[in-house]
Short mmCIF file of C-alpha atoms and ligand atoms in Angstrom, two decimals:
data_model
loop_
_atom_site.label_atom_id
_atom_site.label_comp_id
_atom_site.label_asym_id
_atom_site.label_seq_id
_atom_site.Cartn_x
_atom_site.Cartn_y
_atom_site.Cartn_z
CA MET A 103 -12.08 50.51 9.07
CA THR A 104 -13.76 47.77 7.14
CA SER A 105 -12.38 44.35 6.72
CA VAL A 106 -13.29 41.80 4.14
CA ALA A 107 -15.00 38.95 5.88
CA ASN A 108 -13.91 36.16 3.65
CA PRO A 109 -11.26 37.35 1.22
CA ARG A 110 -11.23 35.17 -1.81
CA GLN A 111 -7.86 33.91 -2.79
CA SER A 112 -6.97 34.12 -6.41
CA PRO A 113 -6.87 30.67 -7.98
CA ARG A 114 -3.58 28.86 -7.84
CA PHE A 115 -2.20 27.31 -10.97
CA VAL A 116 -0.20 24.24 -10.34
CA CYS A 117 1.68 22.29 -12.97
CA ARG A 118 1.80 18.58 -12.54
CA SER A 119 3.06 15.77 -14.68
CA TYR A 120 1.03 12.60 -15.00
CA MET A 121 1.79 9.19 -16.26
CA ALA A 122 0.19 7.95 -19.45
CA VAL A 123 0.75 5.16 -21.89
CA ALA A 124 1.89 6.41 -25.29
CA LEU A 125 0.74 4.50 -28.37
CA ALA A 126 2.33 5.20 -31.73
CA PRO A 127 0.11 3.99 -34.59
CA GLU A 128 1.86 2.81 -37.71
CA PRO A 129 0.58 2.41 -41.22
CA PRO A 130 -1.41 0.52 -42.33
CA LEU A 131 -3.77 1.67 -39.61
CA VAL A 132 -6.25 -1.19 -40.06
CA ASP A 133 -3.55 -3.72 -39.18
CA TRP A 134 -2.34 -1.60 -36.30
CA ILE A 135 -5.83 -1.44 -34.79
CA ALA A 136 -6.15 -5.20 -35.21
CA ASP A 137 -2.82 -5.61 -33.38
CA ILE A 138 -4.01 -3.44 -30.52
CA GLU A 139 -7.20 -5.41 -30.29
CA GLN A 140 -5.19 -8.63 -30.10
CA LYS A 141 -2.98 -7.19 -27.37
CA ILE A 142 -5.96 -6.10 -25.32
CA ARG A 143 -7.35 -9.60 -25.62
CA ASP A 144 -4.01 -11.20 -24.65
CA THR A 145 -3.10 -9.00 -21.77
CA GLY A 146 -6.42 -8.07 -20.27
CA SER A 147 -6.66 -4.61 -18.97
CA PHE A 148 -3.19 -3.24 -19.56
CA LEU A 149 -4.38 -0.64 -22.07
CA VAL A 150 -7.93 -0.42 -20.85
CA GLY A 151 -8.31 2.10 -18.08
CA PRO A 152 -5.06 4.04 -17.88
CA PRO A 153 -4.95 7.26 -19.90
CA VAL A 154 -3.43 6.84 -23.33
CA VAL A 155 -1.68 9.39 -25.52
CA LEU A 156 -1.50 8.87 -29.27
CA ASP A 157 1.88 9.64 -30.75
CA LEU A 158 1.11 10.38 -34.40
CA SER A 159 4.69 10.92 -35.54
CA SER A 160 4.78 7.91 -37.86
CA VAL A 161 1.47 8.53 -39.59
CA LYS A 162 0.10 11.44 -41.55
CA LEU A 163 -3.57 11.74 -40.78
CA SER A 164 -6.33 14.17 -41.64
CA LYS A 165 -8.63 15.60 -39.03
CA SER A 166 -11.32 13.06 -39.78
CA ALA A 167 -8.85 10.18 -39.81
CA ILE A 168 -7.63 11.16 -36.34
CA ALA A 169 -11.21 11.36 -35.14
CA HIS A 170 -11.90 7.92 -36.62
CA LEU A 171 -8.82 6.43 -34.96
CA VAL A 172 -9.75 7.89 -31.58
CA ALA A 173 -13.28 6.54 -31.93
CA GLN A 174 -11.99 3.08 -32.91
CA LEU A 175 -9.79 2.98 -29.80
CA GLU A 176 -12.52 4.22 -27.49
CA GLN A 177 -14.80 1.49 -28.79
CA ARG A 178 -12.23 -0.99 -27.55
CA GLY A 179 -12.10 0.62 -24.14
CA VAL A 180 -8.90 2.62 -24.69
CA ARG A 181 -9.38 6.21 -23.51
CA VAL A 182 -7.31 8.68 -25.50
CA MET A 183 -6.51 11.71 -23.36
CA GLY A 184 -4.37 13.54 -25.88
CA VAL A 185 -2.40 13.39 -29.10
CA GLU A 186 1.12 14.44 -29.83
CA ASN A 187 3.41 14.99 -32.79
CA VAL A 188 0.70 16.16 -35.12
CA ASP A 189 0.35 19.29 -37.18
CA PRO A 190 -1.75 21.73 -35.09
CA SER A 191 -3.74 22.60 -38.22
CA GLN A 192 -5.15 19.06 -38.13
CA MET A 193 -6.52 19.61 -34.63
CA ASP A 194 -9.90 20.90 -33.59
CA THR A 195 -11.74 21.11 -30.30
CA ALA A 196 -13.65 17.89 -30.90
CA LEU A 197 -10.39 15.93 -30.71
CA PRO A 198 -8.40 15.17 -27.55
CA PRO A 199 -6.00 18.03 -26.82
CA LEU A 200 -2.60 18.33 -28.41
CA LEU A 201 0.16 17.55 -25.93
CA ARG A 202 3.82 18.34 -26.06
CA SER A 203 5.84 15.65 -24.38
CA THR A 204 8.97 16.53 -22.44
CA LYS A 205 10.80 13.64 -24.04
CA ARG A 206 14.11 14.86 -25.35
CA GLU A 207 14.66 14.05 -28.99
CA SER A 208 18.09 12.63 -28.23
CA ALA A 209 16.62 9.91 -26.06
CA ASP A 210 16.15 7.58 -29.03
CA VAL A 211 19.47 8.36 -30.65
CA SER A 212 22.53 6.85 -29.10
CA VAL A 213 25.18 8.97 -30.87
CA PRO A 214 23.86 12.31 -32.05
CA ALA A 215 25.66 13.42 -35.22
CA PRO A 216 27.49 16.68 -34.58
CA LYS A 217 26.17 19.56 -36.62
CA ALA A 218 28.63 21.75 -38.46
CA ARG A 219 26.93 24.95 -37.42
CA GLU A 220 27.19 24.14 -33.72
CA THR A 221 28.89 26.87 -31.75
CA GLN A 222 31.50 26.14 -29.17
CA ARG A 223 29.06 27.06 -26.44
CA GLU A 224 26.49 24.61 -27.61
CA LYS A 225 29.09 21.89 -27.65
CA GLN A 226 30.11 22.63 -24.10
CA GLN A 227 26.52 22.55 -23.05
CA GLN A 228 26.06 19.20 -24.68
CA VAL A 229 29.06 17.82 -22.84
CA ARG A 230 27.68 19.07 -19.57
CA GLU A 231 24.34 17.49 -20.34
CA THR A 232 25.83 14.11 -21.11
CA ARG A 233 27.72 14.30 -17.82
CA SER A 234 24.64 14.96 -15.75
CA ALA A 235 22.61 12.41 -17.69
CA PRO A 236 23.30 9.16 -15.75
CA ALA A 237 20.72 9.89 -13.09
CA THR A 238 19.74 7.08 -10.76
CA LEU A 239 16.93 6.87 -8.32
CA LEU A 240 17.92 4.73 -5.35
CA LEU A 241 15.12 3.43 -3.13
CA ASP A 242 16.42 1.83 0.05
CA LYS A 243 13.20 0.24 1.20
CA PRO A 244 10.61 -2.03 -0.38
CA VAL A 245 8.13 -0.59 -2.85
CA ARG A 246 4.72 -1.52 -1.47
CA SER A 247 1.54 -2.57 -3.23
CA GLY A 248 -0.28 0.44 -4.67
CA GLN A 249 2.84 2.59 -4.83
CA SER A 250 3.93 3.89 -8.18
CA ILE A 251 7.47 5.04 -8.80
CA TYR A 252 7.92 7.14 -11.93
CA PHE A 253 11.44 8.18 -12.86
CA PRO A 254 11.76 9.13 -16.53
CA ASP A 255 15.27 10.53 -16.09
CA GLY A 256 17.26 7.35 -15.62
CA ASP A 257 17.71 4.07 -13.79
CA VAL A 258 15.76 2.95 -10.77
CA THR A 259 17.42 0.73 -8.16
CA VAL A 260 15.39 -0.82 -5.36
CA LEU A 261 17.06 -2.33 -2.31
CA GLY A 262 14.17 -4.55 -1.33
CA SER A 263 11.16 -6.11 -2.94
CA VAL A 264 8.52 -4.63 -5.20
CA GLY A 265 5.10 -5.71 -3.99
CA SER A 266 2.29 -7.22 -6.01
CA GLY A 267 0.27 -4.29 -7.34
CA ALA A 268 3.22 -1.87 -7.17
CA GLU A 269 4.64 -0.24 -10.28
CA LEU A 270 8.07 1.00 -11.35
CA VAL A 271 8.52 3.13 -14.44
CA ALA A 272 12.05 4.16 -15.43
CA GLY A 273 13.46 5.97 -18.40
CA GLY A 274 16.52 3.76 -18.02
CA SER A 275 17.04 0.31 -16.54
CA ILE A 276 15.47 -1.16 -13.44
CA HIS A 277 17.40 -3.06 -10.78
CA VAL A 278 15.58 -4.83 -7.98
CA TYR A 279 17.64 -6.37 -5.21
CA GLY A 280 14.73 -8.39 -3.91
CA THR A 281 11.66 -10.07 -5.31
CA LEU A 282 9.93 -8.29 -8.17
CA ARG A 283 6.22 -9.07 -7.75
CA GLY A 284 4.63 -5.99 -9.28
CA ARG A 285 5.14 -4.33 -12.64
CA ALA A 286 8.39 -2.98 -14.00
CA MET A 287 8.54 -0.80 -17.08
CA ALA A 288 12.00 0.19 -18.21
CA GLY A 289 13.11 2.39 -21.08
CA SER A 290 9.85 4.31 -20.89
CA ASN A 291 11.28 7.23 -22.87
CA GLY A 292 11.88 5.09 -25.88
CA ASN A 293 15.10 3.50 -24.73
CA ALA A 294 15.17 0.02 -26.24
CA ARG A 295 18.53 -0.73 -24.63
CA ALA A 296 17.19 -0.50 -21.09
CA ARG A 297 17.07 -3.71 -19.10
CA ILE A 298 15.37 -5.08 -16.04
CA PHE A 299 17.25 -7.05 -13.40
CA CYS A 300 15.95 -8.66 -10.25
CA THR A 301 17.12 -11.22 -7.73
CA LYS A 302 13.83 -13.08 -7.82
CA ILE A 303 11.09 -12.81 -10.39
CA GLU A 304 7.38 -13.15 -9.70
CA ALA A 305 6.49 -10.10 -11.75
CA GLU A 306 2.98 -9.32 -12.96
CA LEU A 307 4.27 -7.46 -15.99
CA LEU A 308 7.61 -6.49 -17.52
CA ALA A 309 7.99 -3.89 -20.22
CA ILE A 310 10.89 -2.33 -22.07
CA ASP A 311 10.29 0.56 -24.41
CA GLY A 312 6.60 -0.32 -24.53
CA HIS A 313 7.09 -4.00 -25.44
CA TYR A 314 5.67 -6.02 -22.65
CA LEU A 315 5.13 -9.46 -21.28
CA THR A 316 2.53 -10.39 -18.70
CA ALA A 317 3.03 -13.05 -16.03
CA ASP A 318 0.99 -15.57 -18.05
CA LEU A 319 3.47 -15.43 -20.87
CA MET A 320 6.62 -15.73 -18.78
CA ASP A 321 8.53 -18.98 -18.65
CA MET A 322 7.48 -20.74 -15.44
CA ALA A 323 10.95 -22.29 -15.12
CA LEU A 324 12.31 -18.82 -14.40
CA ARG A 325 9.94 -18.10 -11.52
CA ASP A 326 11.70 -17.38 -8.24
CA ARG A 327 15.08 -17.06 -9.94
CA PRO A 328 17.38 -14.09 -10.52
CA VAL A 329 16.83 -12.89 -14.06
CA GLN A 330 17.39 -10.12 -16.52
CA ALA A 331 15.06 -8.94 -19.23
CA TRP A 332 16.04 -7.16 -22.42
CA LEU A 333 14.68 -6.35 -25.81
CA GLU A 334 15.56 -8.24 -28.98
CA GLY A 335 13.84 -6.38 -31.77
CA SER A 336 10.33 -6.11 -30.46
CA ALA A 337 10.51 -9.29 -28.37
CA LEU A 338 11.07 -9.06 -24.67
CA LYS A 339 13.47 -11.77 -23.57
CA ILE A 340 14.08 -13.08 -20.10
CA SER A 341 16.97 -15.22 -18.98
CA ALA A 342 18.24 -16.54 -15.68
CA LEU A 343 21.30 -14.93 -14.14
CA ASP A 344 22.29 -17.90 -11.99
CA MET B 30 5.88 8.63 27.26
CA ALA B 31 2.55 7.29 26.07
CA LYS B 32 2.58 5.24 22.90
CA VAL B 33 -0.06 5.56 20.21
CA VAL B 34 -0.61 2.27 18.41
CA VAL B 35 -2.82 1.67 15.39
CA VAL B 36 -4.12 -1.81 14.66
CA THR B 37 -4.68 -1.89 10.91
CA SER B 38 -4.82 -4.26 7.93
CA GLY B 39 -6.40 -2.88 4.78
CA LYS B 40 -8.50 -6.00 4.36
CA GLY B 41 -11.62 -6.45 6.45
CA GLY B 42 -12.39 -9.25 8.88
CA VAL B 43 -8.82 -10.34 9.52
CA GLY B 44 -8.96 -9.82 13.30
CA LYS B 45 -8.19 -6.14 13.98
CA THR B 46 -10.91 -5.66 16.56
CA THR B 47 -10.23 -9.01 18.21
CA SER B 48 -6.54 -8.12 18.40
CA THR B 49 -7.12 -4.60 19.69
CA ALA B 50 -9.23 -5.97 22.55
CA ALA B 51 -6.89 -8.86 23.34
CA LEU B 52 -3.67 -6.83 23.19
CA GLY B 53 -5.23 -3.96 25.13
CA ALA B 54 -6.39 -6.39 27.83
CA ALA B 55 -3.03 -8.21 27.80
CA LEU B 56 -1.07 -4.97 28.25
CA ALA B 57 -3.35 -4.09 31.18
CA GLN B 58 -2.81 -7.58 32.61
CA HIS B 59 0.92 -6.81 32.41
CA GLY B 60 0.31 -3.72 34.57
CA GLN B 61 0.01 -1.01 31.91
CA ASN B 62 -2.61 1.75 31.73
CA VAL B 63 -4.40 1.22 28.44
CA VAL B 64 -7.17 2.82 26.44
CA VAL B 65 -8.59 1.14 23.33
CA VAL B 66 -10.20 3.52 20.85
CA ASP B 67 -12.74 2.40 18.27
CA PHE B 68 -12.23 4.25 14.97
CA ASP B 69 -14.75 2.14 13.10
CA VAL B 70 -17.36 4.87 13.07
CA GLY B 71 -20.71 3.53 11.84
CA LEU B 72 -19.73 -0.12 12.37
CA ARG B 73 -18.55 -0.17 15.93
CA ASN B 74 -17.59 -3.57 17.30
CA LEU B 75 -15.01 -3.00 19.96
CA ASP B 76 -17.65 -2.25 22.63
CA LEU B 77 -19.20 -5.68 22.01
CA VAL B 78 -15.91 -7.55 22.10
CA MET B 79 -15.01 -5.72 25.30
CA GLY B 80 -18.47 -6.38 26.78
CA ALA B 81 -19.22 -2.69 27.28
CA GLU B 82 -22.05 -2.18 24.77
CA ARG B 83 -24.63 -1.51 27.47
CA ARG B 84 -22.55 1.22 29.04
CA VAL B 85 -21.98 3.45 26.00
CA VAL B 86 -23.29 6.98 26.53
CA TYR B 87 -20.95 9.28 24.64
CA ASP B 88 -18.55 8.38 21.89
CA LEU B 89 -15.41 9.50 20.07
CA ILE B 90 -17.31 11.86 17.77
CA ASN B 91 -19.14 13.52 20.66
CA VAL B 92 -15.74 14.19 22.21
CA THR B 93 -14.13 15.51 19.04
CA GLN B 94 -17.10 17.83 18.58
CA GLY B 95 -16.92 19.03 22.16
CA ILE B 96 -20.40 17.70 23.02
CA ALA B 97 -18.95 15.50 25.76
CA LYS B 98 -15.81 15.66 27.87
CA LEU B 99 -13.32 12.85 27.46
CA PRO B 100 -13.81 11.35 30.97
CA GLN B 101 -17.57 11.19 30.32
CA ALA B 102 -17.04 9.11 27.20
CA LEU B 103 -14.37 6.76 28.58
CA ILE B 104 -15.67 3.42 29.84
CA ARG B 105 -13.53 1.80 32.51
CA ASP B 106 -13.34 -1.99 32.27
CA LYS B 107 -15.18 -3.76 35.08
CA ARG B 108 -12.59 -6.51 35.33
CA LEU B 109 -9.52 -4.31 35.23
CA GLU B 110 -9.63 -0.62 36.13
CA ARG B 111 -6.40 0.06 34.20
CA LEU B 112 -8.19 -0.70 30.94
CA ALA B 113 -10.58 1.74 29.29
CA LEU B 114 -12.57 1.99 26.08
CA LEU B 115 -13.44 5.00 23.98
CA PRO B 116 -16.29 3.78 21.79
CA ALA B 117 -17.16 4.83 18.25
CA SER B 118 -20.50 6.19 17.19
CA GLN B 119 -22.81 3.71 15.50
CA THR B 120 -25.13 6.33 14.04
CA ARG B 121 -22.69 8.65 12.33
CA ASP B 122 -20.31 8.08 9.45
CA LYS B 123 -16.60 8.53 9.10
CA ASP B 124 -16.93 12.02 7.64
CA ALA B 125 -17.92 13.24 11.08
CA LEU B 126 -14.30 12.73 12.19
CA THR B 127 -11.94 15.61 11.64
CA GLU B 128 -8.18 15.43 11.79
CA GLU B 129 -8.06 18.32 14.21
CA GLY B 130 -10.62 16.70 16.53
CA VAL B 131 -8.83 13.36 16.48
CA SER B 132 -5.52 15.06 17.21
CA ARG B 133 -6.96 16.77 20.30
CA VAL B 134 -8.50 13.56 21.66
CA ILE B 135 -5.32 11.54 21.11
CA ASN B 136 -3.24 14.17 22.82
CA SER B 137 -5.52 14.16 25.87
CA LEU B 138 -5.49 10.36 25.99
CA LYS B 139 -1.69 10.41 25.91
CA GLN B 140 -1.74 12.39 29.16
CA MET B 141 -3.93 9.78 30.85
CA PHE B 142 -2.60 6.40 29.64
CA ASP B 143 0.60 4.51 28.80
CA TRP B 144 -0.93 3.03 25.67
CA VAL B 145 -3.50 4.43 23.24
CA ILE B 146 -4.56 1.61 20.92
CA CYS B 147 -6.62 2.57 17.90
CA ASP B 148 -8.80 -0.05 16.20
CA SER B 149 -8.80 0.93 12.53
CA PRO B 150 -11.68 0.27 10.16
CA ALA B 151 -10.91 -1.82 7.09
CA GLY B 152 -10.00 -0.10 3.84
CA ILE B 153 -7.63 2.69 2.99
CA GLU B 154 -10.13 5.55 3.11
CA ARG B 155 -10.53 8.41 5.51
CA GLY B 156 -11.44 6.30 8.58
CA ALA B 157 -8.35 4.14 8.22
CA THR B 158 -6.00 7.04 7.46
CA LEU B 159 -7.30 9.01 10.44
CA ALA B 160 -6.86 6.01 12.73
CA MET B 161 -3.19 5.75 11.73
CA ARG B 162 -2.55 9.48 11.42
CA PHE B 163 -1.00 10.06 14.87
CA ALA B 164 0.43 6.59 15.46
CA ASP B 165 3.95 5.97 16.78
CA THR B 166 3.58 2.25 16.23
CA ALA B 167 1.53 0.18 13.83
CA ILE B 168 0.39 -3.40 14.24
CA ILE B 169 -0.47 -4.83 10.86
CA VAL B 170 -2.85 -7.75 11.21
CA THR B 171 -2.52 -10.27 8.39
CA ASN B 172 -4.08 -13.63 7.67
CA PRO B 173 -1.79 -16.09 5.89
CA GLU B 174 -3.43 -15.73 2.50
CA VAL B 175 -2.48 -13.73 -0.58
CA SER B 176 -5.20 -11.10 -0.62
CA SER B 177 -4.70 -10.21 3.03
CA VAL B 178 -0.92 -10.07 2.57
CA ARG B 179 -1.15 -7.81 -0.45
CA ASP B 180 -3.52 -5.46 1.37
CA SER B 181 -1.07 -5.38 4.28
CA ASP B 182 1.72 -4.46 1.89
CA ARG B 183 -0.45 -1.62 0.65
CA ILE B 184 -1.20 -0.43 4.19
CA ILE B 185 2.50 -0.46 5.06
CA GLY B 186 3.15 1.84 2.12
CA ILE B 187 0.41 4.16 3.32
CA LEU B 188 1.82 4.13 6.86
CA ASP B 189 5.11 5.29 5.38
CA ALA B 190 3.42 8.12 3.54
CA LYS B 191 0.37 9.44 5.35
CA THR B 192 1.18 9.43 9.06
CA VAL B 193 2.34 12.56 10.85
CA LYS B 194 5.55 10.73 11.74
CA ALA B 195 6.26 9.87 8.11
CA GLU B 196 5.59 13.44 7.04
CA ARG B 197 8.13 14.62 9.59
CA GLY B 198 10.66 12.23 8.08
CA GLU B 199 10.47 9.87 11.04
CA ARG B 200 9.43 6.25 10.93
CA VAL B 201 6.35 4.58 12.30
CA ASP B 202 7.41 1.41 14.12
CA LYS B 203 5.79 -1.47 12.31
CA HIS B 204 4.97 -4.94 13.62
CA LEU B 205 3.31 -7.82 11.89
CA LEU B 206 0.67 -9.86 13.71
CA ILE B 207 -0.23 -13.00 11.79
CA SER B 208 -3.72 -14.03 12.83
CA ARG B 209 -5.98 -17.04 12.26
CA TYR B 210 -2.98 -19.23 11.58
CA ASP B 211 -3.82 -22.90 11.20
CA PRO B 212 -0.64 -25.05 11.37
CA ALA B 213 -2.38 -28.09 9.89
CA ARG B 214 -3.68 -26.20 6.88
CA ALA B 215 -0.33 -24.47 6.43
CA ALA B 216 1.39 -27.85 6.43
CA ARG B 217 -0.97 -28.99 3.67
CA GLY B 218 -0.06 -25.90 1.66
CA GLU B 219 -3.57 -24.45 1.93
CA MET B 220 -2.22 -21.30 3.54
CA LEU B 221 0.87 -19.22 3.07
CA SER B 222 3.65 -20.23 5.42
CA ILE B 223 4.91 -17.83 8.09
CA GLU B 224 8.18 -17.59 6.14
CA ASP B 225 6.33 -16.59 2.95
CA VAL B 226 4.39 -13.87 4.74
CA LEU B 227 7.51 -12.49 6.39
CA GLU B 228 9.43 -12.61 3.14
CA ILE B 229 6.73 -10.74 1.25
CA LEU B 230 6.14 -8.07 3.87
CA SER B 231 9.68 -7.79 5.30
CA THR B 232 8.34 -6.46 8.59
CA PRO B 233 9.26 -7.76 12.06
CA LEU B 234 6.91 -10.29 13.58
CA LEU B 235 5.03 -9.42 16.75
CA GLY B 236 3.22 -12.71 17.13
CA ILE B 237 1.33 -15.58 15.55
CA ILE B 238 -2.26 -16.02 16.69
CA PRO B 239 -3.66 -19.46 15.97
CA GLU B 240 -7.12 -20.01 14.56
CA SER B 241 -9.21 -20.98 17.56
CA GLU B 242 -12.80 -21.35 18.68
CA GLU B 243 -11.78 -19.69 21.92
CA VAL B 244 -11.76 -16.35 20.10
CA LEU B 245 -15.37 -16.62 19.03
CA ARG B 246 -16.42 -17.92 22.42
CA ALA B 247 -14.71 -15.01 24.16
CA SER B 248 -16.18 -12.35 21.90
CA ASN B 249 -19.68 -13.81 22.29
CA LEU B 250 -19.21 -13.42 26.02
CA GLY B 251 -17.97 -9.87 25.58
CA SER B 252 -14.60 -10.66 27.09
CA PRO B 253 -11.18 -10.32 25.45
CA VAL B 254 -9.74 -13.79 25.05
CA THR B 255 -6.84 -13.06 27.41
CA PHE B 256 -9.39 -12.41 30.19
CA ASN B 257 -11.80 -15.16 29.29
CA ASN B 258 -9.34 -18.01 29.06
CA PRO B 259 -5.77 -16.84 29.70
CA SER B 260 -4.26 -20.28 29.20
CA SER B 261 -5.88 -20.90 25.81
CA ALA B 262 -3.61 -20.89 22.78
CA PRO B 263 -4.75 -17.54 21.32
CA ALA B 264 -4.64 -15.88 24.77
CA ARG B 265 -1.05 -17.00 25.34
CA ALA B 266 -0.13 -15.78 21.86
CA TYR B 267 -1.64 -12.36 22.65
CA LEU B 268 -0.04 -12.17 26.10
CA ASP B 269 3.39 -12.89 24.57
CA ALA B 270 2.80 -10.38 21.78
CA ALA B 271 1.92 -7.71 24.37
CA ARG B 272 5.21 -8.36 26.18
CA ARG B 273 7.10 -8.00 22.90
CA LEU B 274 5.29 -4.72 22.34
CA MET B 275 6.57 -3.60 25.74
CA GLY B 276 10.08 -4.30 24.51
CA GLU B 277 10.66 -7.64 26.20
CA GLU B 278 12.45 -10.46 24.41
CA VAL B 279 10.03 -13.37 24.22
CA GLU B 280 10.77 -16.46 22.20
CA MET B 281 8.46 -16.79 19.18
CA THR B 282 6.26 -19.88 19.30
CA ILE B 283 2.96 -20.89 17.80
CA PRO B 284 0.87 -21.85 20.81
CA THR B 285 -1.38 -24.84 20.24
CA GLU B 286 -4.50 -25.95 22.04
CA LYS B 287 -2.79 -29.10 23.35
CA GLN B 288 -0.29 -27.09 25.35
CA GLY B 289 -3.17 -24.82 26.27
CA PHE B 290 -4.96 -27.80 27.79
CA LEU B 291 -1.85 -28.74 29.78
CA GLY B 292 -1.39 -25.15 30.77
CA LYS B 293 -4.95 -25.10 32.03
CA LEU B 294 -4.38 -28.20 34.15
CA PHE B 295 -1.25 -26.75 35.68
CA GLY B 296 -3.00 -23.44 36.11
CA ARG B 297 -5.78 -25.10 38.07
CA ARG B 298 -3.42 -27.06 40.23
CA ALA B 299 -1.50 -23.96 41.15
CA ALA B 300 -4.68 -22.10 42.06
N1 ATP C 292 -7.69 -16.27 15.95
C1 ATP C 292 -8.96 -16.39 15.55
N2 ATP C 292 -9.54 -17.60 15.49
C2 ATP C 292 -10.82 -17.74 15.08
N3 ATP C 292 -11.62 -16.72 14.73
C3 ATP C 292 -11.11 -15.48 14.76
C4 ATP C 292 -9.75 -15.24 15.17
N4 ATP C 292 -9.52 -13.90 15.11
C5 ATP C 292 -10.67 -13.34 14.68
N5 ATP C 292 -11.63 -14.26 14.48
C6 ATP C 292 -13.01 -14.04 14.04
O1 ATP C 292 -12.99 -13.38 12.77
C7 ATP C 292 -14.05 -12.45 12.66
C8 ATP C 292 -13.51 -11.07 12.32
O2 ATP C 292 -12.70 -10.61 13.39
P1 ATP C 292 -12.60 -9.08 13.75
O3 ATP C 292 -13.93 -8.47 13.90
O4 ATP C 292 -11.65 -8.95 14.87
O5 ATP C 292 -11.94 -8.56 12.41
P2 ATP C 292 -11.71 -7.03 11.96
O6 ATP C 292 -10.44 -7.04 11.19
O7 ATP C 292 -11.83 -6.11 13.09
O8 ATP C 292 -12.95 -6.84 10.98
P3 ATP C 292 -13.44 -5.44 10.32
O9 ATP C 292 -12.50 -5.20 9.19
O10 ATP C 292 -14.82 -5.77 9.87
O11 ATP C 292 -13.37 -4.40 11.38
C9 ATP C 292 -14.77 -12.47 13.99
O12 ATP C 292 -15.89 -13.30 13.89
C10 ATP C 292 -13.75 -13.08 14.95
O13 ATP C 292 -14.36 -13.77 16.00
MG1 MG C 293 -13.10 -4.36 13.31
#
């Protein structure tokens, strides 16, 4: 009997999800690029380094225009790892790959208008979905520097502090019963109504639905106090809770 | 049951090696059987601080590779037989350590001693994660300054994720050792206060080691500070910390040199 000395295993295919920053360019593109450049200058490295996905849903671009946009961003240190919401016919292999995000369309819409053609079954399913929707991730110990908590499905509650250099990303709101020293990004799925609460703020960065504020721009009078942050239009507001 | 302790910090130069030697010696002075293990492969220091550098023949890597037997590599302390050192290799790098090899060595050491104290290298790479891998207890050495505290926070997160205990769903016991504390500078606001450090790291305090020339003097003589000058402020801080590690209730104080001087006088008179 012969035996294979070193049987080769067939390759394993593993699916993983990764975190990326999504940028949605808006017309006119020249102004949008200027805006981005300004933001990079204001906030340092927030966009430079982490992988970025371009959401092209609000612009209609040709192949060459997409290539130009990607090049413009790369010149400013923003690495585009993929694009989404674009007609596949506008894609070619020279461009970053087309991604399909798992973001549910309903995430942006608070009250979806019922469709006449909906069957009873679909309705039931929708009801069940809304029931299971309020997901919360409860963390009962501090989030330490270097840790990254990513919970796109709902709220994140931390019983303890969030260390400097730690990161929380939530599809819903973020509640920190402790000192928030790291970064907190709420409403990451496009939920502008998400909020951030903490018993003591020393945060490095707060963001809601992509609108952010770095520590430099936060009101010093609020430091060390319990606060909440919410979105008013595209402005991130912070106020004391005490 | 033997306890495996890792002395770690993330940041370099905060006093891990000094603390490993002093706590190891202090535990032995309290009657325990102790081995201190140098995991800083390529940059070994613990042999110098313990005054054993001229007696190193085999090292941790030789043992993990089966080139030497554990008793051949262990160096018994000349001052106190209960204390032993397993040195690191100076000529190899950290890649020469394997998890399997480290596991075997630690298990054998657990049969021979009450305490296995692992001196971690700085950083969060392989050397540091292997040093903490089999720990029951972690001593996180922190200096009262922001960069050291943030690195400690990071290390605590890694302890909760990458140790065998954490992977089994158990918890590594964590203790904070604040080192190089200077009360005068803290009072002037040039250092973080003890309260700030504890608040940021929310980890129980094992001891506060004052900044002291005695530490440098002792390590230049190749003698842990608790041997070299047991009544000095840092030595008393380490001796108390060792008792807390053994589960005793000891009131938390910040020893100062003044008391140390008095202590020395009384110590002499009693002798
Ligand atoms: N309490 C203290 N007072 C004064 N000096 C100290 C004290 N503790 C440590 N030192 C000095 O600080 C320096 C670094 O200490 P040590 O080698 O123990 O740090 P380490 O954390 O092991 O460093 P590494 O990360 O390089 O391994 C040494 O010169 C040591 O003598
Ligand atoms: Mg060292």
